[in-house]
PDB file of C-alpha atoms and ligand atoms in Angstrom:
ATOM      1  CA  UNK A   2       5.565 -18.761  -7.264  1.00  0.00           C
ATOM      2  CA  UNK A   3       3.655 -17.604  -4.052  1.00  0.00           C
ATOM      3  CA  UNK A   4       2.460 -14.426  -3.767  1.00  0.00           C
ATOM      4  CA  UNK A   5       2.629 -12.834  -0.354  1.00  0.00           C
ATOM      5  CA  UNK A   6       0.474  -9.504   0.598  1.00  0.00           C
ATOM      6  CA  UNK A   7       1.851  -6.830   3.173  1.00  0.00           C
ATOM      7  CA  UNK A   8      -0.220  -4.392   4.409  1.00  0.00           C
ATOM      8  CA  UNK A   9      -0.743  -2.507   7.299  1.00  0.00           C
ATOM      9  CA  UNK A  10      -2.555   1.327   7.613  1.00  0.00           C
ATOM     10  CA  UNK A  11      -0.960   4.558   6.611  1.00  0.00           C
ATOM     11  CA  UNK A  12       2.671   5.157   8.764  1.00  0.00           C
ATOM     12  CA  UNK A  13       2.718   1.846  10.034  1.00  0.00           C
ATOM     13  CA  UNK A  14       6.052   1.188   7.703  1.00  0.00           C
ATOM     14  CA  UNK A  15       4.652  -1.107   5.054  1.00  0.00           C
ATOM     15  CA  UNK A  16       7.328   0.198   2.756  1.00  0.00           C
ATOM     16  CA  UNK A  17      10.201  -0.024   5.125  1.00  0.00           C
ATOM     17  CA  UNK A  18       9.225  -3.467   5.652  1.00  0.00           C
ATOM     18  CA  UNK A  19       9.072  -4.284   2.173  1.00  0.00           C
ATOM     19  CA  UNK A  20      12.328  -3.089   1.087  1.00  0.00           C
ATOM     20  CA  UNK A  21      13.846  -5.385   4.290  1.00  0.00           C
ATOM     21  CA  UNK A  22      11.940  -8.408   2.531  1.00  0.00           C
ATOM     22  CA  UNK A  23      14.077  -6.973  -0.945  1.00  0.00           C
ATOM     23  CA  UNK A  24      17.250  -6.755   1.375  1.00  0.00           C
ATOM     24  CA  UNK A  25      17.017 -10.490   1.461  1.00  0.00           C
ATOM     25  CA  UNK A  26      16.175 -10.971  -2.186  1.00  0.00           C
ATOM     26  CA  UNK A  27      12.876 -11.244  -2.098  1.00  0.00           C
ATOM     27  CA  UNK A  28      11.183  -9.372  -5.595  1.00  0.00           C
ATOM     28  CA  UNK A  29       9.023  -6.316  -3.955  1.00  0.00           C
ATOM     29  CA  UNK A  30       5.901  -4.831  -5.793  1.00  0.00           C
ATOM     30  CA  UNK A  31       4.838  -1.186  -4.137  1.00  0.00           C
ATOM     31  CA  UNK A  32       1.377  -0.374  -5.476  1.00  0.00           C
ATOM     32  CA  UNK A  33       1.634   3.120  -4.326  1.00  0.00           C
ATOM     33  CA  UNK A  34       4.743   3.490  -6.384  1.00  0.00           C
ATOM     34  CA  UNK A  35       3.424   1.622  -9.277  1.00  0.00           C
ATOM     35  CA  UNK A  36       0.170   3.669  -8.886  1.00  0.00           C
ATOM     36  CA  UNK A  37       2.051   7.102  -9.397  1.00  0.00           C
ATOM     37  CA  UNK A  38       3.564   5.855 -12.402  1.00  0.00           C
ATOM     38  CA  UNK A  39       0.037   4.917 -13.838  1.00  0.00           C
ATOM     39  CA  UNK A  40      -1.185   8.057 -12.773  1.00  0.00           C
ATOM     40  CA  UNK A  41       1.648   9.864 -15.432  1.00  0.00           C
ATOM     41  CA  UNK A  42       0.303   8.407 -17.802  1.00  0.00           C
ATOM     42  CA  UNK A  43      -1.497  11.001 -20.455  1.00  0.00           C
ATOM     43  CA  UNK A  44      -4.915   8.899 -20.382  1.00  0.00           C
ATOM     44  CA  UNK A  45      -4.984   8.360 -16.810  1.00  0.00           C
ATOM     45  CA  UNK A  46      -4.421  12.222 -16.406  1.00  0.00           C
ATOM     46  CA  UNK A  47      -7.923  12.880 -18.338  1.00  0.00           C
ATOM     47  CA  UNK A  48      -9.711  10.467 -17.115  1.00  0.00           C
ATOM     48  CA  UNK A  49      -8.962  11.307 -13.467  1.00  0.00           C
ATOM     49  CA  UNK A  50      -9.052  15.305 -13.884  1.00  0.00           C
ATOM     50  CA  UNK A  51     -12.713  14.788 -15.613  1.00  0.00           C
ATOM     51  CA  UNK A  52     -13.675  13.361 -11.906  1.00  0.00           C
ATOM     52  CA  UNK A  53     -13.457  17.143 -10.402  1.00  0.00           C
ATOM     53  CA  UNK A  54     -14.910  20.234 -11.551  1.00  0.00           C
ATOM     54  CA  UNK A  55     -11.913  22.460 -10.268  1.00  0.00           C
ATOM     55  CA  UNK A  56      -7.966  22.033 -11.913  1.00  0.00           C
ATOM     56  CA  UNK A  57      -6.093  19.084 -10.581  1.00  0.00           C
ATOM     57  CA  UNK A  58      -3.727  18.976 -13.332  1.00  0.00           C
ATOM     58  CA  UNK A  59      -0.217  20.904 -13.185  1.00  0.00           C
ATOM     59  CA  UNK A  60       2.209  21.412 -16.370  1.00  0.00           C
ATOM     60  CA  UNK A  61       0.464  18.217 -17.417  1.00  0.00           C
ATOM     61  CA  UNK A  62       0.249  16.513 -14.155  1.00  0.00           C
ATOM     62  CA  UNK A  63      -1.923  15.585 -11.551  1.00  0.00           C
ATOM     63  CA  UNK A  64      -1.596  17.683  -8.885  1.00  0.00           C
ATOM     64  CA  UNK A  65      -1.396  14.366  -5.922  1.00  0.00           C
ATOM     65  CA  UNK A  66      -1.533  17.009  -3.090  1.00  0.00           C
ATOM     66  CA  UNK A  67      -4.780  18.364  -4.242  1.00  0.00           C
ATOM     67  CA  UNK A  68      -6.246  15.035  -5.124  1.00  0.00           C
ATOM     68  CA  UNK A  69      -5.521  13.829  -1.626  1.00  0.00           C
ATOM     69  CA  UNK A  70      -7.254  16.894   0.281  1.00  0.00           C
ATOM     70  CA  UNK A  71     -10.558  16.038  -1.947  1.00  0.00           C
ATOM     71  CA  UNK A  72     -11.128  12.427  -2.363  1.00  0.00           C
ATOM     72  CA  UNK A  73     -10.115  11.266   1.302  1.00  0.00           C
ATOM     73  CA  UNK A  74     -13.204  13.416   2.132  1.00  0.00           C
ATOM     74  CA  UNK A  75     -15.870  11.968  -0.375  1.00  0.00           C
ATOM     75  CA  UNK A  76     -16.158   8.502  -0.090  1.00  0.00           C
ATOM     76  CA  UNK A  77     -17.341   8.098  -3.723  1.00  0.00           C
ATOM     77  CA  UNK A  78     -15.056  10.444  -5.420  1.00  0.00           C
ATOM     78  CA  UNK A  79     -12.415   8.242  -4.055  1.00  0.00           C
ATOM     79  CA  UNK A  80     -14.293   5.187  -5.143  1.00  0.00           C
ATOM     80  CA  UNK A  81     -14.136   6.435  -8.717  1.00  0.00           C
ATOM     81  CA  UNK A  82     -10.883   7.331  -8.346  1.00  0.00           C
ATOM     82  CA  UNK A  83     -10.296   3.646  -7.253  1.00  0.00           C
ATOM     83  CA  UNK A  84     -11.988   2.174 -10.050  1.00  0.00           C
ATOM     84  CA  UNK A  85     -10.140   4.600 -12.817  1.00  0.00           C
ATOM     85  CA  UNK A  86      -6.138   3.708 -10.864  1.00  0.00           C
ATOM     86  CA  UNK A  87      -6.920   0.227  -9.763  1.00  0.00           C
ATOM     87  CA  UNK A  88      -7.254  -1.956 -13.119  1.00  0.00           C
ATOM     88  CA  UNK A  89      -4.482  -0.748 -14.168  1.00  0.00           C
ATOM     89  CA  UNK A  90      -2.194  -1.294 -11.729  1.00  0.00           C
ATOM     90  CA  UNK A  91      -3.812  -4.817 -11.701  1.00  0.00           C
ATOM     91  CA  UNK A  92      -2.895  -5.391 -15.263  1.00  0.00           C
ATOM     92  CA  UNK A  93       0.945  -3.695 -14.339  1.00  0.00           C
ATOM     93  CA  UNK A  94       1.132  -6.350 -11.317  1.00  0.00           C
ATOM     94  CA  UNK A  95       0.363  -9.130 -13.663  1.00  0.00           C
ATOM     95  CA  UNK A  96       3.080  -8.187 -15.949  1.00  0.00           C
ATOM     96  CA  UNK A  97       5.753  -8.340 -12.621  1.00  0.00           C
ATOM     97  CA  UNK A  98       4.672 -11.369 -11.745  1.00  0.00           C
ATOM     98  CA  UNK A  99       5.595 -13.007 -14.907  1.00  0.00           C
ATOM     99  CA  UNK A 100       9.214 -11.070 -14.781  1.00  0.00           C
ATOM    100  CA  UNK A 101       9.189 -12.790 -11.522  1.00  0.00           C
ATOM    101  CA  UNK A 102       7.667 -15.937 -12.213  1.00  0.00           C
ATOM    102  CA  UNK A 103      11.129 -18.086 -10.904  1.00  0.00           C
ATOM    103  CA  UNK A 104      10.800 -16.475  -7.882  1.00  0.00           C
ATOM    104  CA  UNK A 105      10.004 -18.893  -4.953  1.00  0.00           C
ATOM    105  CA  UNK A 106       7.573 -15.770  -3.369  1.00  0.00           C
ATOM    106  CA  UNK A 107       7.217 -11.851  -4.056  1.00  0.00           C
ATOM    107  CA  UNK A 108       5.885  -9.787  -1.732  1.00  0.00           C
ATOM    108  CA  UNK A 109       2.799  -7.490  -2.904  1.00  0.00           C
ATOM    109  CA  UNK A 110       2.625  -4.173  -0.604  1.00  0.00           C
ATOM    110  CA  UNK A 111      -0.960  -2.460  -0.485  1.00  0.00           C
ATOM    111  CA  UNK A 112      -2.213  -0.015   1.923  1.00  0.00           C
ATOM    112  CA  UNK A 113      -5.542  -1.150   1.242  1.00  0.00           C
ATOM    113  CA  UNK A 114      -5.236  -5.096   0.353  1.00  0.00           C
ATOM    114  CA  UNK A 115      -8.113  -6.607   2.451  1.00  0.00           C
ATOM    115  CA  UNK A 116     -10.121  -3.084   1.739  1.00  0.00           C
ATOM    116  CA  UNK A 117      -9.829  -3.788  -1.977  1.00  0.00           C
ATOM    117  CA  UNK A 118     -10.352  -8.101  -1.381  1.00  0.00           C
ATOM    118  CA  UNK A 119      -7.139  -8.696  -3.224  1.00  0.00           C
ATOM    119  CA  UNK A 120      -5.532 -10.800  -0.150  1.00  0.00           C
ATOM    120  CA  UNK A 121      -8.279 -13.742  -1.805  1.00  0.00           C
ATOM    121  CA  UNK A 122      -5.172 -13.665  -4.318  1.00  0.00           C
ATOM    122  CA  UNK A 123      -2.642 -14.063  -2.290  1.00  0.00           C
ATOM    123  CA  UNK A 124      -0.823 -17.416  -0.445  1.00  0.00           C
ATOM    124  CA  UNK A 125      -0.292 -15.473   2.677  1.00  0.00           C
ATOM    125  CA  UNK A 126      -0.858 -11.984   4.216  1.00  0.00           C
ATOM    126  CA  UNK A 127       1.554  -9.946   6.165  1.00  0.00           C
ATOM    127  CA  UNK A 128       0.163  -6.933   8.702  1.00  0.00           C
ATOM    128  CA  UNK A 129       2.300  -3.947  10.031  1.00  0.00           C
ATOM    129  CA  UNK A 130       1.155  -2.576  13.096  1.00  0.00           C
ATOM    130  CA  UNK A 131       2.131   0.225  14.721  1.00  0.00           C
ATOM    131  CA  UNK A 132       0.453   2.468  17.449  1.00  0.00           C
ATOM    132  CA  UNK A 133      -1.842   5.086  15.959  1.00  0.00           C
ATOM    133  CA  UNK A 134       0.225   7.947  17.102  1.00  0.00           C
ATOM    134  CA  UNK A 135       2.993   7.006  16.169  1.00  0.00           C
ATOM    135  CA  UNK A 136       1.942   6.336  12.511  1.00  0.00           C
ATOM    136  CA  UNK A 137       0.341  10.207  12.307  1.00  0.00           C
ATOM    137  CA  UNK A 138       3.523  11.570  13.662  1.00  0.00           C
ATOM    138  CA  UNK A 139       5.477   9.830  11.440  1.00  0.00           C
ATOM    139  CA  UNK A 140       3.578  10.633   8.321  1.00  0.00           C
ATOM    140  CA  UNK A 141       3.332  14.164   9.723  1.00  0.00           C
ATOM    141  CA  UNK A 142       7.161  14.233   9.703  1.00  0.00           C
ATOM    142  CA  UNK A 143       7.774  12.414   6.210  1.00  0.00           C
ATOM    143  CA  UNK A 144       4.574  14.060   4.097  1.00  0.00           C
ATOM    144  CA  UNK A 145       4.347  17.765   5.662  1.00  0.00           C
ATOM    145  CA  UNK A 146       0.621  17.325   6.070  1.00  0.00           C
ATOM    146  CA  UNK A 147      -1.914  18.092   9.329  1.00  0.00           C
ATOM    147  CA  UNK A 148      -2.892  15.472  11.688  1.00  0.00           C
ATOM    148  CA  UNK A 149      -6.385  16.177  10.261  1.00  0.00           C
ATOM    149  CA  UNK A 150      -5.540  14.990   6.792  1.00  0.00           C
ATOM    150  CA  UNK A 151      -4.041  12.087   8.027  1.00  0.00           C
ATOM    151  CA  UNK A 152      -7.125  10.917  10.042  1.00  0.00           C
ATOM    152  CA  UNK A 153      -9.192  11.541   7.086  1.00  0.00           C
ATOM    153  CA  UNK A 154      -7.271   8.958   5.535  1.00  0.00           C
ATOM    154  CA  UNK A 155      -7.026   6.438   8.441  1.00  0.00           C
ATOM    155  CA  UNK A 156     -10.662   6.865   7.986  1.00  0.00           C
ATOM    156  CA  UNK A 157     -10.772   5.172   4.826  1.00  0.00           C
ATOM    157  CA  UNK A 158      -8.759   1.839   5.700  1.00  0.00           C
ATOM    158  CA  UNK A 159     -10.336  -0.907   8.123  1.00  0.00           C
ATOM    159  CA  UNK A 160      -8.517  -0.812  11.610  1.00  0.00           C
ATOM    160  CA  UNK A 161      -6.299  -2.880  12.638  1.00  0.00           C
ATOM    161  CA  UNK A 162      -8.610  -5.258  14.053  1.00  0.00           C
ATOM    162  CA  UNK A 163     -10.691  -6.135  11.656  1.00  0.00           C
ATOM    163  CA  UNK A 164      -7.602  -7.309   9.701  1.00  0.00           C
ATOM    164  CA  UNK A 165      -5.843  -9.197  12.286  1.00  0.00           C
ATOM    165  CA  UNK A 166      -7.742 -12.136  11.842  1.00  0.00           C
ATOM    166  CA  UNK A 167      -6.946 -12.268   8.556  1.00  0.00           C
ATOM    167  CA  UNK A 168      -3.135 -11.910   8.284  1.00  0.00           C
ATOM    168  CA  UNK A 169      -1.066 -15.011   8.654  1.00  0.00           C
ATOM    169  CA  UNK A 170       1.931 -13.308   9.739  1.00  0.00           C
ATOM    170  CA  UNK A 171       1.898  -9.492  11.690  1.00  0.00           C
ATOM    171  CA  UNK A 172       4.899  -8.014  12.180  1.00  0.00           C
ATOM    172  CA  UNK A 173       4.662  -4.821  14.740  1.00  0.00           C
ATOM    173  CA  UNK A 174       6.891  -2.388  13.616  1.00  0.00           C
ATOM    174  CA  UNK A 175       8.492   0.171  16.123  1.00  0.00           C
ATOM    175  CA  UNK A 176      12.114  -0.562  16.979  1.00  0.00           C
ATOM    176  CA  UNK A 177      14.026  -1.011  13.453  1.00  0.00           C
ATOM    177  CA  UNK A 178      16.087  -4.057  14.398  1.00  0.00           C
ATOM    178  CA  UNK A 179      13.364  -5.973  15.994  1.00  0.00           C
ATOM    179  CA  UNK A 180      11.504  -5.314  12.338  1.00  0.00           C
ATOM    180  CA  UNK A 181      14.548  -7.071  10.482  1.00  0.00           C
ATOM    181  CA  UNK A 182      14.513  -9.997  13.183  1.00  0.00           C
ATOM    182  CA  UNK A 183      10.365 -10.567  12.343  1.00  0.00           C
ATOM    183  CA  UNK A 184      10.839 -10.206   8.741  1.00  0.00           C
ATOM    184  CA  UNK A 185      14.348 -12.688   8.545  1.00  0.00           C
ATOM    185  CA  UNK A 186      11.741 -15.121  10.433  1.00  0.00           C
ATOM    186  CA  UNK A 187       9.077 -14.891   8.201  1.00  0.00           C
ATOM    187  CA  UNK A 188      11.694 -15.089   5.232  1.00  0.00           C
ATOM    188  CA  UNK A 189      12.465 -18.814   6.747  1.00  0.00           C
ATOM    189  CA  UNK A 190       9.561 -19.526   7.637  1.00  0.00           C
ATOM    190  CA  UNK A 191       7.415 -19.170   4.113  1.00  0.00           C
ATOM    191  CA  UNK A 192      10.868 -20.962   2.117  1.00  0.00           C
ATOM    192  CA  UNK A 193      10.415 -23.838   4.731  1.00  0.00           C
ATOM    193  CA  UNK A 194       6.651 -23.774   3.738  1.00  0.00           C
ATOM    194  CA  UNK A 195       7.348 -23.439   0.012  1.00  0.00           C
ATOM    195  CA  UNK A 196       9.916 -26.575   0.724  1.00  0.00           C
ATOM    196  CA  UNK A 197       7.495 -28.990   1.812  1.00  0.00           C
ATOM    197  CA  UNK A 198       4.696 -28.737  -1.568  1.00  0.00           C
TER     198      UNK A 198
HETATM  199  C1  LIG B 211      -5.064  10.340  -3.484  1.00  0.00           C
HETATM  200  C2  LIG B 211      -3.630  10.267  -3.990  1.00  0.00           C
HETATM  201  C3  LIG B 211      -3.486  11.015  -5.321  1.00  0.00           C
HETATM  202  C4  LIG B 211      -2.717  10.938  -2.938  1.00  0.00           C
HETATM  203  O1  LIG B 211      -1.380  10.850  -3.381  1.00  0.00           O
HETATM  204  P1  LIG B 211      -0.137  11.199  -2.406  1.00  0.00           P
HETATM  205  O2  LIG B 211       1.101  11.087  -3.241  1.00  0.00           O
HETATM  206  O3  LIG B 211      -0.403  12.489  -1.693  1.00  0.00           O
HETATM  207  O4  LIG B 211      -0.160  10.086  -1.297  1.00  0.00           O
HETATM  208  P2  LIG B 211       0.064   8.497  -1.364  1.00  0.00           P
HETATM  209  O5  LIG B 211      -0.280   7.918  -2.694  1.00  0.00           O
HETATM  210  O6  LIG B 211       1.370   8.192  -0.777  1.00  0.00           O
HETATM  211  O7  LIG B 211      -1.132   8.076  -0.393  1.00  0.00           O
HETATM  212  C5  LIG B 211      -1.169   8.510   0.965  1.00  0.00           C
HETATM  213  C6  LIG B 211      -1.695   7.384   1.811  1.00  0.00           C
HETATM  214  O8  LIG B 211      -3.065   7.216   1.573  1.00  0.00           O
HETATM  215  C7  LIG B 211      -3.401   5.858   1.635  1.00  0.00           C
HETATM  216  N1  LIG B 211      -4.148   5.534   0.402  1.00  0.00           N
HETATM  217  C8  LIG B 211      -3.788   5.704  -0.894  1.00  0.00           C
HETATM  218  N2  LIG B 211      -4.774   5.355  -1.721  1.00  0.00           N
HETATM  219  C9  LIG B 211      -5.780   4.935  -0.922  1.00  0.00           C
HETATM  220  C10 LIG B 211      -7.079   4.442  -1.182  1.00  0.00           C
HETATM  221  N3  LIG B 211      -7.503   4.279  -2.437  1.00  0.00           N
HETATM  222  N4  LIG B 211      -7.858   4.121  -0.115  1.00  0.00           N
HETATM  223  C11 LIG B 211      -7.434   4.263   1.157  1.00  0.00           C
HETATM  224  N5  LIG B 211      -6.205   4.738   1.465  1.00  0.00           N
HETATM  225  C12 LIG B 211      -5.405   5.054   0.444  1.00  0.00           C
HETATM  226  C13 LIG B 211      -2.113   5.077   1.763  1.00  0.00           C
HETATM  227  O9  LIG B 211      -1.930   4.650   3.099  1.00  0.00           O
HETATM  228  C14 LIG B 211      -1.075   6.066   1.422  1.00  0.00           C
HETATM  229  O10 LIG B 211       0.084   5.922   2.096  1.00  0.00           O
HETATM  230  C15 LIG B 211      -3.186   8.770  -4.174  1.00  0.00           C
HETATM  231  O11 LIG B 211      -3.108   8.132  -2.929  1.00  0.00           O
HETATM  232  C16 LIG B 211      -4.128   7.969  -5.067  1.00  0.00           C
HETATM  233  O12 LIG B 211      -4.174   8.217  -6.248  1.00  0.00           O
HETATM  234  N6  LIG B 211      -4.892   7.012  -4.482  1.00  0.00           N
HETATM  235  C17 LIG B 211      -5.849   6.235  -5.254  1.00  0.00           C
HETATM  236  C18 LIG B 211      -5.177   5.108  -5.987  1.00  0.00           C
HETATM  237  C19 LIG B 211      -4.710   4.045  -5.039  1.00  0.00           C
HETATM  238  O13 LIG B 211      -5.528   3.349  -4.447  1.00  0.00           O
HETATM  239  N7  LIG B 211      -3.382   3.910  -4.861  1.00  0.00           N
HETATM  240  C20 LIG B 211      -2.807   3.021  -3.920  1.00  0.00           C
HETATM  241  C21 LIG B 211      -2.861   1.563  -4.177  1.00  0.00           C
HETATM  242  S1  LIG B 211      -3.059   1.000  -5.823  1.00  0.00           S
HETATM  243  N1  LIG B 212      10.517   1.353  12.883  1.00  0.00           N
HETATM  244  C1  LIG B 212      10.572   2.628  12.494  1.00  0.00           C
HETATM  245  N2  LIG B 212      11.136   3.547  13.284  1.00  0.00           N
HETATM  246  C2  LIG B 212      11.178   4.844  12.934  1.00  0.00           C
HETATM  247  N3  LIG B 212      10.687   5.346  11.765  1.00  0.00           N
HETATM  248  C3  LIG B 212      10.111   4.461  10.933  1.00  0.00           C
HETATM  249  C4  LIG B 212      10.031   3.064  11.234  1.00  0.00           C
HETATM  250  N4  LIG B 212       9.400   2.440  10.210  1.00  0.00           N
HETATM  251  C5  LIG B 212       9.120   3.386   9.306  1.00  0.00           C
HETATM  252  N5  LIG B 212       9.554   4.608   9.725  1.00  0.00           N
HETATM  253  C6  LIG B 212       9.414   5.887   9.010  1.00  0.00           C
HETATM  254  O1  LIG B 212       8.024   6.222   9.047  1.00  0.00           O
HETATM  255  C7  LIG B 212       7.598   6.774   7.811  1.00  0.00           C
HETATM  256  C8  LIG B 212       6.475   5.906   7.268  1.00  0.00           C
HETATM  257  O2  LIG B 212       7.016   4.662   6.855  1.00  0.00           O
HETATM  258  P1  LIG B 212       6.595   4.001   5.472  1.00  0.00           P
HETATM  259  O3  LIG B 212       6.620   5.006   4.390  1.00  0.00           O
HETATM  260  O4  LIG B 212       7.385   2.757   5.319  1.00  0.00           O
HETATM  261  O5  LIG B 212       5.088   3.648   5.864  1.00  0.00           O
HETATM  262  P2  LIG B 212       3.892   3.126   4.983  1.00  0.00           P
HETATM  263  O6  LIG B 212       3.073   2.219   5.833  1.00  0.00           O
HETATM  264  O7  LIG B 212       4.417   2.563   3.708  1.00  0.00           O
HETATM  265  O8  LIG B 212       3.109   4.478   4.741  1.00  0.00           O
HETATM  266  P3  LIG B 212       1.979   4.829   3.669  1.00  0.00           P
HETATM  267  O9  LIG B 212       0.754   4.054   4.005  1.00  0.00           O
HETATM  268  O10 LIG B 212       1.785   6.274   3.845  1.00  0.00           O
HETATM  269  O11 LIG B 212       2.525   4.460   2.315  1.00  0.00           O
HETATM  270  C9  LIG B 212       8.827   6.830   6.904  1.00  0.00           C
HETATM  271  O12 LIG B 212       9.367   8.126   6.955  1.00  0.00           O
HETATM  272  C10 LIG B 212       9.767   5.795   7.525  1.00  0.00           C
HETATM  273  O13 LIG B 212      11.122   6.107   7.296  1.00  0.00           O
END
């Protein structure tokens, strides 16, 4: 089984892209989903409130909106926030891949795969691009948050330049139907690839 990252910065429509790969039966693994789940968890919930000195938990929970405002504005409170989340969704992406392991490829969707050096695990990388404004607007629309908030975040991801180079595939994402056409393609074009080994 080949394992195929997506990525692509905040807005650009990673997970819209992703669910058109699981339109076409391709298995889809969204670490941001599988991340929140994690983050549920009663452990994961201590560990990440002791990171802050002020309340970040609600009726039990963590309180995401809070979270976000803080660590996207300290580099190294997010990087402990990184190292507390991301084992464990490494351990919960192992355990998919074996539930998938007849699968000719899944796709993995990270916002931050070459950030985080886990594209040196996959067979083949997959960028979505879009222009920056529209990815704030966007995100604006579907999140409720300020522009400022959002640039914060596009702050923390490489550009979209530095990870061109090292995508096999980029798929620019602005009209819808044009998406499905790129994504069919690659579809074909990765079975044709898996065909000839
Ligand atoms: C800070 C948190 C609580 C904000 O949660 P919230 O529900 O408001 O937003 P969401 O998870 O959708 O993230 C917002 C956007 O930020 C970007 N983002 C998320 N985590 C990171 C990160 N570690 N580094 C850079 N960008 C990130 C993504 O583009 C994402 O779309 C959450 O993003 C988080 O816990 N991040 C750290 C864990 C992580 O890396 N998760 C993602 C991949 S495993
Ligand atoms: N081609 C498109 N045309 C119009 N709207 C789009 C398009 N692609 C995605 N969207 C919308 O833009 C928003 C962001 O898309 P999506 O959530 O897929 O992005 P993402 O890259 O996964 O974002 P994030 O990094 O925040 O997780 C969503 O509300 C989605 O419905």
């Amino acid at each position: 089984m080949k394992i195929v990252g997506l990525t692509g910065g905040i807005g650009s429509g990673k997970t819209t892209v992703a669910k058109m790969f699981a339109e076409q039966g391709v298995p889809i693994y969204i670490a941001d989903e599988r991340a929140r789940e994690v983050m549920d968890r009663s452990d994961i919930v201590k560990r990440v409130s002791e990171l802050f000195e002020e309340s970040v938990v609600v009726e039990g929970k963590l309180d995401r909106k809070k979270i976000r405002t803080l660590v996207f504005a300290d580099k190294e409170r997010l990087e402990r926030l990184n190292q507390i989340v991301h084992p464990e969704v490494k351990a919960d992406f192992e355990r998919f891949k074996q539930e998938h392991a007849e699968a000719g490829f899944v796709i993995k969707e990270s916002a931050i795969l070459f950030e985080q050096g886990l594209d040196k695990e996959c067979d083949y990388t997959i960028l979505v691009t879009a222009p920056e404004q529209i990815r704030i607007d966007r995100v604006k629309h579907r999140d409720n948050v300020s522009e400022y908030n959002i640039r914060q975040i596009i702050n923390n991801q490489w550009n979209d330049m530095r990870k061109k180079p090292l995508s096999d595939y980029i798929i620019e994402n602005i009209d819808r139907d044009l998406t499905k056409k790129q994504v069919i393609d690659i579809v074909n074009d990765i079975n044709f690839k898996n065909s000839l080994i």
